[in-house]
mmCIF file of C-alpha atoms and ligand atoms in Angstrom:
data_model
loop_
_atom_site.group_PDB
_atom_site.id
_atom_site.type_symbol
_atom_site.label_atom_id
_atom_site.label_comp_id
_atom_site.label_asym_id
_atom_site.label_seq_id
_atom_site.Cartn_x
_atom_site.Cartn_y
_atom_site.Cartn_z
ATOM 1 C CA HIS V 30 -18.051 28.365 21.721
ATOM 2 C CA VAL V 31 -17.413 24.782 20.645
ATOM 3 C CA ALA V 32 -21.132 24.091 21.158
ATOM 4 C CA ASP V 33 -21.999 27.097 18.951
ATOM 5 C CA ALA V 34 -19.534 26.010 16.276
ATOM 6 C CA HIS V 35 -21.157 22.575 16.268
ATOM 7 C CA ARG V 36 -24.625 24.061 15.875
ATOM 8 C CA THR V 37 -23.619 26.303 12.978
ATOM 9 C CA ASP V 38 -21.277 23.830 11.295
ATOM 10 C CA LEU V 39 -24.146 21.766 9.827
ATOM 11 C CA MET V 40 -22.893 18.671 8.026
ATOM 12 C CA THR V 41 -25.624 18.183 5.438
ATOM 13 C CA ILE V 42 -25.847 15.059 3.283
ATOM 14 C CA THR V 43 -24.847 17.163 0.274
ATOM 15 C CA ARG V 44 -21.682 18.404 1.978
ATOM 16 C CA HIS V 45 -20.958 14.867 3.173
ATOM 17 C CA VAL V 46 -21.269 13.422 -0.345
ATOM 18 C CA LEU V 47 -19.127 16.241 -1.776
ATOM 19 C CA ASN V 48 -16.466 15.406 0.843
ATOM 20 C CA GLU V 49 -16.649 11.773 -0.310
ATOM 21 C CA GLN V 50 -16.394 12.917 -3.932
ATOM 22 C CA SER V 51 -13.231 14.918 -3.149
ATOM 23 C CA LYS V 52 -11.588 11.572 -2.289
ATOM 24 C CA HIS V 53 -12.038 10.615 -5.972
ATOM 25 C CA PRO V 54 -10.263 13.393 -7.931
ATOM 26 C CA GLU V 55 -11.209 11.693 -11.189
ATOM 27 C CA SER V 56 -14.921 11.934 -10.389
ATOM 28 C CA LYS V 57 -16.842 14.615 -12.250
ATOM 29 C CA GLY V 58 -19.578 14.871 -9.640
ATOM 30 C CA ASP V 59 -22.061 12.646 -11.490
ATOM 31 C CA PHE V 60 -22.551 10.507 -8.403
ATOM 32 C CA THR V 61 -23.114 13.593 -6.250
ATOM 33 C CA ILE V 62 -25.761 14.794 -8.685
ATOM 34 C CA LEU V 63 -27.417 11.358 -8.719
ATOM 35 C CA LEU V 64 -27.543 11.252 -4.917
ATOM 36 C CA SER V 65 -28.954 14.767 -4.717
ATOM 37 C CA HIS V 66 -31.881 13.582 -6.873
ATOM 38 C CA ILE V 67 -32.402 10.507 -4.684
ATOM 39 C CA VAL V 68 -32.420 12.845 -1.659
ATOM 40 C CA LEU V 69 -35.006 15.040 -3.408
ATOM 41 C CA GLY V 70 -37.264 11.993 -3.882
ATOM 42 C CA CYS V 71 -36.883 11.110 -0.198
ATOM 43 C CA LYS V 72 -37.746 14.641 0.943
ATOM 44 C CA PHE V 73 -40.902 14.602 -1.186
ATOM 45 C CA LEU V 74 -41.936 11.189 0.117
ATOM 46 C CA CYS V 75 -41.287 12.161 3.721
ATOM 47 C CA SER V 76 -43.820 14.961 3.292
ATOM 48 C CA ALA V 77 -46.331 12.851 1.305
ATOM 49 C CA VAL V 78 -46.204 9.899 3.738
ATOM 50 C CA ASN V 79 -46.712 12.138 6.742
ATOM 51 C CA LYS V 80 -49.728 13.728 5.057
ATOM 52 C CA ALA V 81 -51.173 10.370 3.941
ATOM 53 C CA GLY V 82 -52.846 9.743 7.323
ATOM 54 C CA LEU V 83 -54.244 13.281 7.328
ATOM 55 C CA ALA V 84 -55.363 12.887 3.713
ATOM 56 C CA LYS V 85 -57.364 9.829 4.768
ATOM 57 C CA LEU V 86 -58.879 11.799 7.646
ATOM 58 C CA ILE V 87 -60.016 14.715 5.518
ATOM 59 C CA GLY V 88 -61.866 12.471 3.122
ATOM 60 C CA LEU V 89 -59.244 12.171 0.433
ATOM 61 C CA ALA V 90 -59.734 8.429 0.754
ATOM 62 C CA GLY V 91 -61.312 6.542 -2.106
ATOM 63 C CA GLU V 92 -60.713 7.206 -5.740
ATOM 64 C CA THR V 93 -60.889 10.993 -6.099
ATOM 65 C CA ASN V 94 -59.730 13.884 -3.898
ATOM 66 C CA VAL V 95 -61.514 17.170 -3.260
ATOM 67 C CA GLN V 96 -60.302 18.513 -6.617
ATOM 68 C CA GLY V 97 -61.907 15.479 -8.227
ATOM 69 C CA GLU V 98 -58.426 14.294 -9.258
ATOM 70 C CA GLU V 99 -57.649 10.600 -9.402
ATOM 71 C CA GLN V 100 -56.351 9.776 -5.875
ATOM 72 C CA LYS V 101 -53.050 7.966 -6.447
ATOM 73 C CA LYS V 102 -52.135 5.241 -4.024
ATOM 74 C CA LEU V 103 -49.017 6.342 -2.170
ATOM 75 C CA ASP V 104 -46.859 3.558 -3.556
ATOM 76 C CA VAL V 105 -47.813 4.461 -7.149
ATOM 77 C CA LEU V 106 -47.131 8.132 -6.378
ATOM 78 C CA SER V 107 -43.797 7.256 -4.746
ATOM 79 C CA ASN V 108 -42.727 5.284 -7.765
ATOM 80 C CA GLU V 109 -43.574 8.111 -10.164
ATOM 81 C CA VAL V 110 -41.689 10.617 -7.994
ATOM 82 C CA PHE V 111 -38.541 8.472 -7.931
ATOM 83 C CA VAL V 112 -38.626 7.568 -11.605
ATOM 84 C CA LYS V 113 -38.999 11.244 -12.553
ATOM 85 C CA ALA V 114 -36.342 12.408 -10.062
ATOM 86 C CA LEU V 115 -33.848 9.762 -11.256
ATOM 87 C CA MET V 116 -34.524 10.388 -14.966
ATOM 88 C CA SER V 117 -34.266 14.166 -14.614
ATOM 89 C CA SER V 118 -30.865 13.753 -12.916
ATOM 90 C CA GLY V 119 -29.457 12.903 -16.348
ATOM 91 C CA ARG V 120 -27.140 10.413 -14.572
ATOM 92 C CA THR V 121 -29.078 7.148 -14.955
ATOM 93 C CA CYS V 122 -29.523 4.678 -17.803
ATOM 94 C CA ILE V 123 -31.588 1.837 -16.278
ATOM 95 C CA LEU V 124 -34.105 1.901 -13.415
ATOM 96 C CA VAL V 125 -35.590 -1.161 -11.670
ATOM 97 C CA SER V 126 -38.527 -0.496 -9.372
ATOM 98 C CA GLU V 127 -40.509 -2.886 -7.174
ATOM 99 C CA GLU V 128 -43.588 -1.191 -8.621
ATOM 100 C CA GLU V 129 -42.807 -1.934 -12.281
ATOM 101 C CA GLU V 130 -42.747 -5.345 -13.936
ATOM 102 C CA GLU V 131 -40.164 -4.275 -16.545
ATOM 103 C CA ALA V 132 -36.919 -2.313 -16.148
ATOM 104 C CA THR V 133 -37.032 1.289 -17.437
ATOM 105 C CA PHE V 134 -34.392 2.205 -20.047
ATOM 106 C CA VAL V 135 -33.843 5.967 -19.788
ATOM 107 C CA ASP V 136 -34.174 7.977 -23.006
ATOM 108 C CA PRO V 137 -30.690 8.284 -24.614
ATOM 109 C CA SER V 138 -30.925 12.089 -24.498
ATOM 110 C CA LEU V 139 -31.133 11.919 -20.681
ATOM 111 C CA ARG V 140 -28.866 8.916 -20.154
ATOM 112 C CA GLY V 141 -26.045 8.711 -17.567
ATOM 113 C CA LYS V 142 -23.797 5.891 -16.387
ATOM 114 C CA TYR V 143 -25.641 4.711 -13.242
ATOM 115 C CA CYS V 144 -28.289 2.012 -12.809
ATOM 116 C CA VAL V 145 -30.604 2.437 -9.819
ATOM 117 C CA VAL V 146 -32.653 -0.378 -8.258
ATOM 118 C CA PHE V 147 -35.247 0.688 -5.712
ATOM 119 C CA ASP V 148 -38.374 -0.069 -3.731
ATOM 120 C CA PRO V 149 -40.014 3.361 -3.571
ATOM 121 C CA LEU V 150 -42.202 2.572 -0.594
ATOM 122 C CA ASP V 151 -41.343 -0.680 1.118
ATOM 123 C CA GLY V 152 -43.887 -1.825 3.674
ATOM 124 C CA SER V 153 -46.566 0.463 2.233
ATOM 125 C CA SER V 154 -49.333 -1.858 3.482
ATOM 126 C CA ASN V 155 -48.399 -0.505 6.939
ATOM 127 C CA ILE V 156 -49.091 3.138 6.070
ATOM 128 C CA ASP V 157 -52.699 3.153 7.259
ATOM 129 C CA CYS V 158 -51.685 2.157 10.788
ATOM 130 C CA GLY V 159 -48.815 4.641 10.964
ATOM 131 C CA VAL V 160 -46.003 2.047 11.071
ATOM 132 C CA GLY V 161 -42.611 3.185 9.724
ATOM 133 C CA VAL V 162 -42.187 2.590 5.991
ATOM 134 C CA GLY V 163 -39.324 3.495 3.724
ATOM 135 C CA THR V 164 -37.531 3.747 0.403
ATOM 136 C CA ILE V 165 -34.693 1.307 -0.291
ATOM 137 C CA PHE V 166 -32.186 1.880 -3.129
ATOM 138 C CA GLY V 167 -28.980 0.517 -4.616
ATOM 139 C CA VAL V 168 -26.656 1.916 -7.321
ATOM 140 C CA TYR V 169 -24.630 0.052 -9.992
ATOM 141 C CA MET V 170 -22.395 1.424 -12.749
ATOM 142 C CA ALA V 171 -23.392 0.397 -16.291
ATOM 143 C CA LYS V 172 -20.623 -1.292 -18.269
ATOM 144 C CA ASP V 173 -21.308 0.986 -21.275
ATOM 145 C CA LYS V 174 -24.042 3.629 -20.903
ATOM 146 C CA ASP V 175 -24.433 3.866 -24.684
ATOM 147 C CA ASN V 176 -25.070 0.167 -24.948
ATOM 148 C CA VAL V 177 -27.118 -0.830 -21.899
ATOM 149 C CA SER V 178 -28.924 -4.104 -21.282
ATOM 150 C CA LEU V 179 -30.495 -5.969 -18.383
ATOM 151 C CA GLU V 180 -27.037 -7.414 -17.696
ATOM 152 C CA ASP V 181 -26.187 -4.005 -16.217
ATOM 153 C CA VAL V 182 -28.681 -4.556 -13.397
ATOM 154 C CA LEU V 183 -28.299 -8.331 -13.078
ATOM 155 C CA GLN V 184 -24.928 -7.813 -11.396
ATOM 156 C CA SER V 185 -23.610 -9.409 -8.215
ATOM 157 C CA GLY V 186 -24.239 -7.479 -5.016
ATOM 158 C CA LYS V 187 -20.442 -7.219 -4.767
ATOM 159 C CA ASN V 188 -20.544 -4.729 -7.672
ATOM 160 C CA MET V 189 -22.992 -2.395 -5.929
ATOM 161 C CA LEU V 190 -21.418 1.087 -5.567
ATOM 162 C CA ALA V 191 -23.830 2.562 -3.034
ATOM 163 C CA ALA V 192 -26.970 1.665 -1.132
ATOM 164 C CA GLY V 193 -29.271 3.211 1.370
ATOM 165 C CA TYR V 194 -32.748 3.582 2.760
ATOM 166 C CA CYS V 195 -34.894 6.416 3.955
ATOM 167 C CA MET V 196 -37.269 5.619 6.804
ATOM 168 C CA TYR V 197 -40.452 7.692 7.123
ATOM 169 C CA GLY V 198 -41.257 7.192 10.797
ATOM 170 C CA SER V 199 -41.372 9.484 13.812
ATOM 171 C CA SER V 200 -38.531 11.313 12.065
ATOM 172 C CA CYS V 201 -37.231 11.014 8.515
ATOM 173 C CA THR V 202 -33.884 9.205 8.612
ATOM 174 C CA LEU V 203 -31.701 8.490 5.578
ATOM 175 C CA VAL V 204 -28.984 5.845 6.023
ATOM 176 C CA LEU V 205 -26.381 5.753 3.248
ATOM 177 C CA SER V 206 -23.166 4.008 2.289
ATOM 178 C CA THR V 207 -21.041 4.800 -0.749
ATOM 179 C CA GLY V 208 -18.567 2.059 0.131
ATOM 180 C CA ASN V 209 -16.705 3.874 2.915
ATOM 181 C CA GLY V 210 -18.802 2.986 5.958
ATOM 182 C CA VAL V 211 -22.376 3.896 6.855
ATOM 183 C CA ASN V 212 -23.750 7.305 7.844
ATOM 184 C CA GLY V 213 -27.209 8.335 9.069
ATOM 185 C CA PHE V 214 -28.860 11.677 8.336
ATOM 186 C CA THR V 215 -32.039 13.114 9.853
ATOM 187 C CA LEU V 216 -34.267 15.523 7.934
ATOM 188 C CA ASP V 217 -34.626 18.918 9.567
ATOM 189 C CA PRO V 218 -37.952 19.948 8.015
ATOM 190 C CA SER V 219 -37.451 23.563 9.098
ATOM 191 C CA ILE V 220 -34.550 23.929 6.635
ATOM 192 C CA GLY V 221 -35.347 20.963 4.351
ATOM 193 C CA GLU V 222 -31.873 19.468 4.820
ATOM 194 C CA PHE V 223 -30.690 16.023 5.888
ATOM 195 C CA ILE V 224 -28.219 16.601 8.761
ATOM 196 C CA LEU V 225 -25.545 14.072 9.756
ATOM 197 C CA THR V 226 -26.813 12.623 13.065
ATOM 198 C CA HIS V 227 -25.313 9.099 13.021
ATOM 199 C CA PRO V 228 -21.712 9.320 11.741
ATOM 200 C CA ASN V 229 -19.870 6.073 10.923
ATOM 201 C CA ILE V 230 -22.519 3.606 12.152
ATOM 202 C CA LYS V 231 -21.076 0.269 13.341
ATOM 203 C CA ILE V 232 -23.438 -2.590 14.233
ATOM 204 C CA PRO V 233 -22.696 -4.310 17.593
ATOM 205 C CA LYS V 234 -20.769 -7.549 17.018
ATOM 206 C CA LYS V 235 -23.492 -9.503 18.825
ATOM 207 C CA GLY V 236 -27.060 -8.538 19.735
ATOM 208 C CA LYS V 237 -29.873 -9.493 22.120
ATOM 209 C CA ILE V 238 -32.725 -9.232 19.597
ATOM 210 C CA TYR V 239 -33.990 -11.592 16.921
ATOM 211 C CA SER V 240 -36.494 -10.387 14.333
ATOM 212 C CA ILE V 241 -38.614 -12.883 12.395
ATOM 213 C CA ASN V 242 -42.289 -13.495 11.601
ATOM 214 C CA GLU V 243 -42.991 -16.263 14.120
ATOM 215 C CA GLY V 244 -46.325 -16.819 12.396
ATOM 216 C CA ASN V 245 -44.415 -18.772 9.723
ATOM 217 C CA ALA V 246 -42.863 -21.183 12.280
ATOM 218 C CA LYS V 247 -44.926 -24.128 10.983
ATOM 219 C CA ASN V 248 -43.163 -23.813 7.600
ATOM 220 C CA TRP V 249 -39.554 -23.159 8.707
ATOM 221 C CA ASP V 250 -36.704 -25.444 7.735
ATOM 222 C CA THR V 251 -34.631 -27.132 10.460
ATOM 223 C CA PRO V 252 -31.718 -24.648 10.739
ATOM 224 C CA THR V 253 -34.058 -21.666 11.177
ATOM 225 C CA ALA V 254 -36.234 -23.591 13.636
ATOM 226 C CA LYS V 255 -33.131 -24.616 15.630
ATOM 227 C CA PHE V 256 -31.772 -21.049 15.633
ATOM 228 C CA VAL V 257 -35.049 -19.559 16.901
ATOM 229 C CA GLU V 258 -35.323 -22.314 19.534
ATOM 230 C CA LYS V 259 -31.814 -21.338 20.720
ATOM 231 C CA CYS V 260 -32.865 -17.665 20.915
ATOM 232 C CA LYS V 261 -35.828 -18.579 23.124
ATOM 233 C CA PHE V 262 -34.320 -21.420 25.188
ATOM 234 C CA PRO V 263 -30.543 -20.865 25.270
ATOM 235 C CA LYS V 264 -28.701 -23.986 26.481
ATOM 236 C CA ASP V 265 -25.627 -22.106 27.719
ATOM 237 C CA GLY V 266 -27.479 -20.404 30.580
ATOM 238 C CA SER V 267 -27.468 -17.010 28.811
ATOM 239 C CA SER V 268 -30.634 -14.901 28.766
ATOM 240 C CA PRO V 269 -33.161 -15.495 25.994
ATOM 241 C CA LYS V 270 -33.125 -12.934 23.179
ATOM 242 C CA SER V 271 -35.999 -10.448 22.765
ATOM 243 C CA LEU V 272 -38.264 -10.729 19.734
ATOM 244 C CA ARG V 273 -38.878 -7.471 17.866
ATOM 245 C CA TYR V 274 -40.737 -7.664 14.525
ATOM 246 C CA VAL V 275 -42.359 -4.629 12.882
ATOM 247 C CA GLY V 276 -43.124 -6.268 9.552
ATOM 248 C CA SER V 277 -41.622 -3.340 7.651
ATOM 249 C CA MET V 278 -38.115 -4.199 6.459
ATOM 250 C CA VAL V 279 -36.731 -0.674 6.751
ATOM 251 C CA ALA V 280 -37.918 -0.388 10.379
ATOM 252 C CA ASP V 281 -36.630 -3.862 11.340
ATOM 253 C CA VAL V 282 -33.277 -3.347 9.610
ATOM 254 C CA HIS V 283 -32.778 0.172 11.043
ATOM 255 C CA ARG V 284 -33.314 -1.123 14.590
ATOM 256 C CA THR V 285 -30.964 -4.065 13.908
ATOM 257 C CA LEU V 286 -28.275 -1.716 12.533
ATOM 258 C CA LEU V 287 -28.425 0.595 15.585
ATOM 259 C CA TYR V 288 -29.112 -1.897 18.407
ATOM 260 C CA GLY V 289 -27.585 -5.092 16.986
ATOM 261 C CA GLY V 290 -29.214 -8.500 16.637
ATOM 262 C CA ILE V 291 -30.394 -10.467 13.625
ATOM 263 C CA PHE V 292 -33.199 -10.053 11.079
ATOM 264 C CA LEU V 293 -34.395 -13.232 9.403
ATOM 265 C CA TYR V 294 -36.673 -13.811 6.431
ATOM 266 C CA PRO V 295 -36.033 -17.488 5.657
ATOM 267 C CA ALA V 296 -37.302 -19.627 2.832
ATOM 268 C CA ASP V 297 -40.152 -21.848 3.883
ATOM 269 C CA LYS V 298 -42.434 -24.495 2.405
ATOM 270 C CA LYS V 299 -44.805 -21.746 1.147
ATOM 271 C CA SER V 300 -42.022 -19.525 -0.304
ATOM 272 C CA PRO V 301 -39.044 -21.677 -1.329
ATOM 273 C CA ASN V 302 -37.020 -18.531 -2.201
ATOM 274 C CA GLY V 303 -38.208 -16.502 0.760
ATOM 275 C CA LYS V 304 -40.200 -13.307 0.223
ATOM 276 C CA LEU V 305 -37.699 -10.423 -0.013
ATOM 277 C CA ARG V 306 -36.394 -9.234 -3.381
ATOM 278 C CA VAL V 307 -32.680 -9.568 -4.165
ATOM 279 C CA LEU V 308 -32.005 -6.372 -6.111
ATOM 280 C CA TYR V 309 -33.820 -3.712 -4.091
ATOM 281 C CA GLU V 310 -34.276 -5.249 -0.627
ATOM 282 C CA VAL V 311 -31.659 -7.954 0.089
ATOM 283 C CA PHE V 312 -28.659 -6.396 -1.706
ATOM 284 C CA PRO V 313 -28.957 -2.817 -0.377
ATOM 285 C CA MET V 314 -29.546 -3.969 3.229
ATOM 286 C CA SER V 315 -26.750 -6.555 2.991
ATOM 287 C CA PHE V 316 -24.398 -3.898 1.560
ATOM 288 C CA LEU V 317 -25.157 -1.605 4.513
ATOM 289 C CA MET V 318 -24.742 -4.408 7.068
ATOM 290 C CA GLU V 319 -21.310 -5.365 5.679
ATOM 291 C CA GLN V 320 -20.228 -1.714 5.564
ATOM 292 C CA ALA V 321 -21.293 -1.404 9.241
ATOM 293 C CA GLY V 322 -19.265 -4.481 10.292
ATOM 294 C CA GLY V 323 -22.131 -6.986 10.183
ATOM 295 C CA GLN V 324 -22.925 -9.525 7.491
ATOM 296 C CA ALA V 325 -25.728 -11.097 5.453
ATOM 297 C CA PHE V 326 -26.294 -14.744 4.484
ATOM 298 C CA THR V 327 -28.906 -16.485 2.304
ATOM 299 C CA GLY V 328 -28.750 -19.982 3.832
ATOM 300 C CA LYS V 329 -26.406 -21.020 1.038
ATOM 301 C CA GLN V 330 -23.942 -18.129 0.502
ATOM 302 C CA GLN V 331 -23.052 -14.574 1.540
ATOM 303 C CA ALA V 332 -25.983 -12.514 0.255
ATOM 304 C CA LEU V 333 -23.876 -10.092 -1.828
ATOM 305 C CA ASP V 334 -22.255 -12.995 -3.707
ATOM 306 C CA MET V 335 -25.549 -13.811 -5.450
ATOM 307 C CA VAL V 336 -25.882 -12.982 -9.144
ATOM 308 C CA PRO V 337 -29.596 -12.496 -9.869
ATOM 309 C CA THR V 338 -31.065 -13.893 -13.074
ATOM 310 C CA ASN V 339 -34.241 -11.821 -13.035
ATOM 311 C CA ILE V 340 -34.906 -8.329 -11.732
ATOM 312 C CA HIS V 341 -37.629 -9.360 -9.237
ATOM 313 C CA GLN V 342 -35.903 -12.516 -7.985
ATOM 314 C CA ARG V 343 -36.461 -13.369 -4.301
ATOM 315 C CA SER V 344 -33.995 -14.776 -1.758
ATOM 316 C CA PRO V 345 -33.982 -15.848 1.876
ATOM 317 C CA VAL V 346 -31.866 -13.498 4.022
ATOM 318 C CA PHE V 347 -30.306 -13.551 7.501
ATOM 319 C CA LEU V 348 -28.596 -10.236 8.267
ATOM 320 C CA GLY V 349 -27.275 -8.249 11.237
ATOM 321 C CA SER V 350 -24.611 -8.628 13.919
ATOM 322 C CA TYR V 351 -21.594 -10.569 12.668
ATOM 323 C CA ASP V 352 -21.583 -13.194 15.454
ATOM 324 C CA ASP V 353 -25.360 -13.776 15.320
ATOM 325 C CA VAL V 354 -25.238 -14.458 11.566
ATOM 326 C CA GLU V 355 -22.242 -16.763 12.109
ATOM 327 C CA GLU V 356 -24.447 -18.868 14.416
ATOM 328 C CA ILE V 357 -27.143 -19.470 11.835
ATOM 329 C CA LYS V 358 -24.506 -20.040 9.128
ATOM 330 C CA ALA V 359 -23.112 -22.888 11.277
ATOM 331 C CA LEU V 360 -26.585 -24.438 11.488
ATOM 332 C CA TYR V 361 -27.082 -24.255 7.698
ATOM 333 C CA ASP V 362 -23.561 -25.594 7.056
ATOM 334 C CA ALA V 363 -24.244 -28.504 9.437
ATOM 335 C CA GLU V 364 -27.486 -29.163 7.543
ATOM 336 C CA GLU V 365 -25.499 -29.241 4.287
ATOM 337 C CA MET V 366 -23.255 -31.951 5.764
ATOM 338 C CA ILE V 367 -26.159 -34.307 6.455
ATOM 339 C CA PRO V 368 -26.084 -36.886 3.599
HETATM 340 P P1 P6P K 407 -44.384 -10.686 6.408
HETATM 341 C C1 P6P K 407 -43.430 -5.572 3.647
HETATM 342 O O1 P6P K 407 -44.581 -6.058 3.000
HETATM 343 C C2 P6P K 407 -42.275 -6.497 3.306
HETATM 344 O O2 P6P K 407 -42.021 -6.497 1.945
HETATM 345 C C3 P6P K 407 -41.028 -6.064 4.077
HETATM 346 O O3 P6P K 407 -40.975 -4.694 4.251
HETATM 347 C C4 P6P K 407 -41.169 -6.828 5.382
HETATM 348 O O4 P6P K 407 -39.922 -7.131 5.980
HETATM 349 C C5 P6P K 407 -41.859 -8.122 4.942
HETATM 350 O O5 P6P K 407 -42.566 -7.810 3.738
HETATM 351 C C6 P6P K 407 -42.835 -8.603 5.988
HETATM 352 O O6 P6P K 407 -43.369 -9.834 5.495
HETATM 353 O O7 P6P K 407 -44.600 -11.960 5.619
HETATM 354 O O8 P6P K 407 -43.685 -10.969 7.726
HETATM 355 O O9 P6P K 407 -45.614 -9.842 6.572
#
């Protein structure tokens, strides 16, 4: 009967968030309502992304579809879906999207106290070859929702209240932290619910995988080059690490979170601040890694300690298993010591 109970006692993401909310008696459920709208956006995207390949096959490619409507690129569509879902929640006041140059200030009549930073479809260039892509998001609290400014989203990663990603791959997996650990939910399309499948995710303290674009090796700085050399030719007689690199941050981070190891996107001569964006790529993934017992480093400081000065600012990032990140921190610290 225990097995039956398990099958019928479905822990959905909504129930899970309500349980979390009950730990904050003062909360009025605004956060729960915000998250339910983020979940709605993810459900829509899961369906749209999985159809995208089919759409291409049945000639919806190009500028217009069979109804002669303007064929929106998936990343534009994703952005519109999230902006509308977040605005209609009535719980947000500022939105920052990878797809929009400027921050969106929500109409006062619909304004709430949360600021959401997000990449609606990270890795979208991979869609056409069926590689996993995803949505990445982070949530801040505005200082005063009736008097909002960019300062409310240019906050340190330490002030982030929640973060997560939804990966649209072989299955649709939503990984979320509201500051009390990390939980993974898998969409059951037959009932349209995200079910808790990975409770209390903890990243292995040390991993056997490193994840970096080796094609940039010519431009790496010394600490990164030394670290990768050590992964490939360990001096202590241990086995070399495996290289796994998808090129889609959500896929590379999800594997790192579950299997352990380290994901690196360093600065290099071409991109002195690295490539990944602080607010809606580095911060949310660093938040999750810390909540799962790992850590994240920029080459100069813990990633979450940064205070961005512009909403699309980039930063190098080294994140994953605690011990693996410690190793590259030691190499950067040693570099700092060289006069
Ligand atoms: P590169 C995808 O374009 C992306 O923004 C991240 O999802 C991914 O980690 C990174 O860029 C890959 O960059 O330079 O290795 O192709």
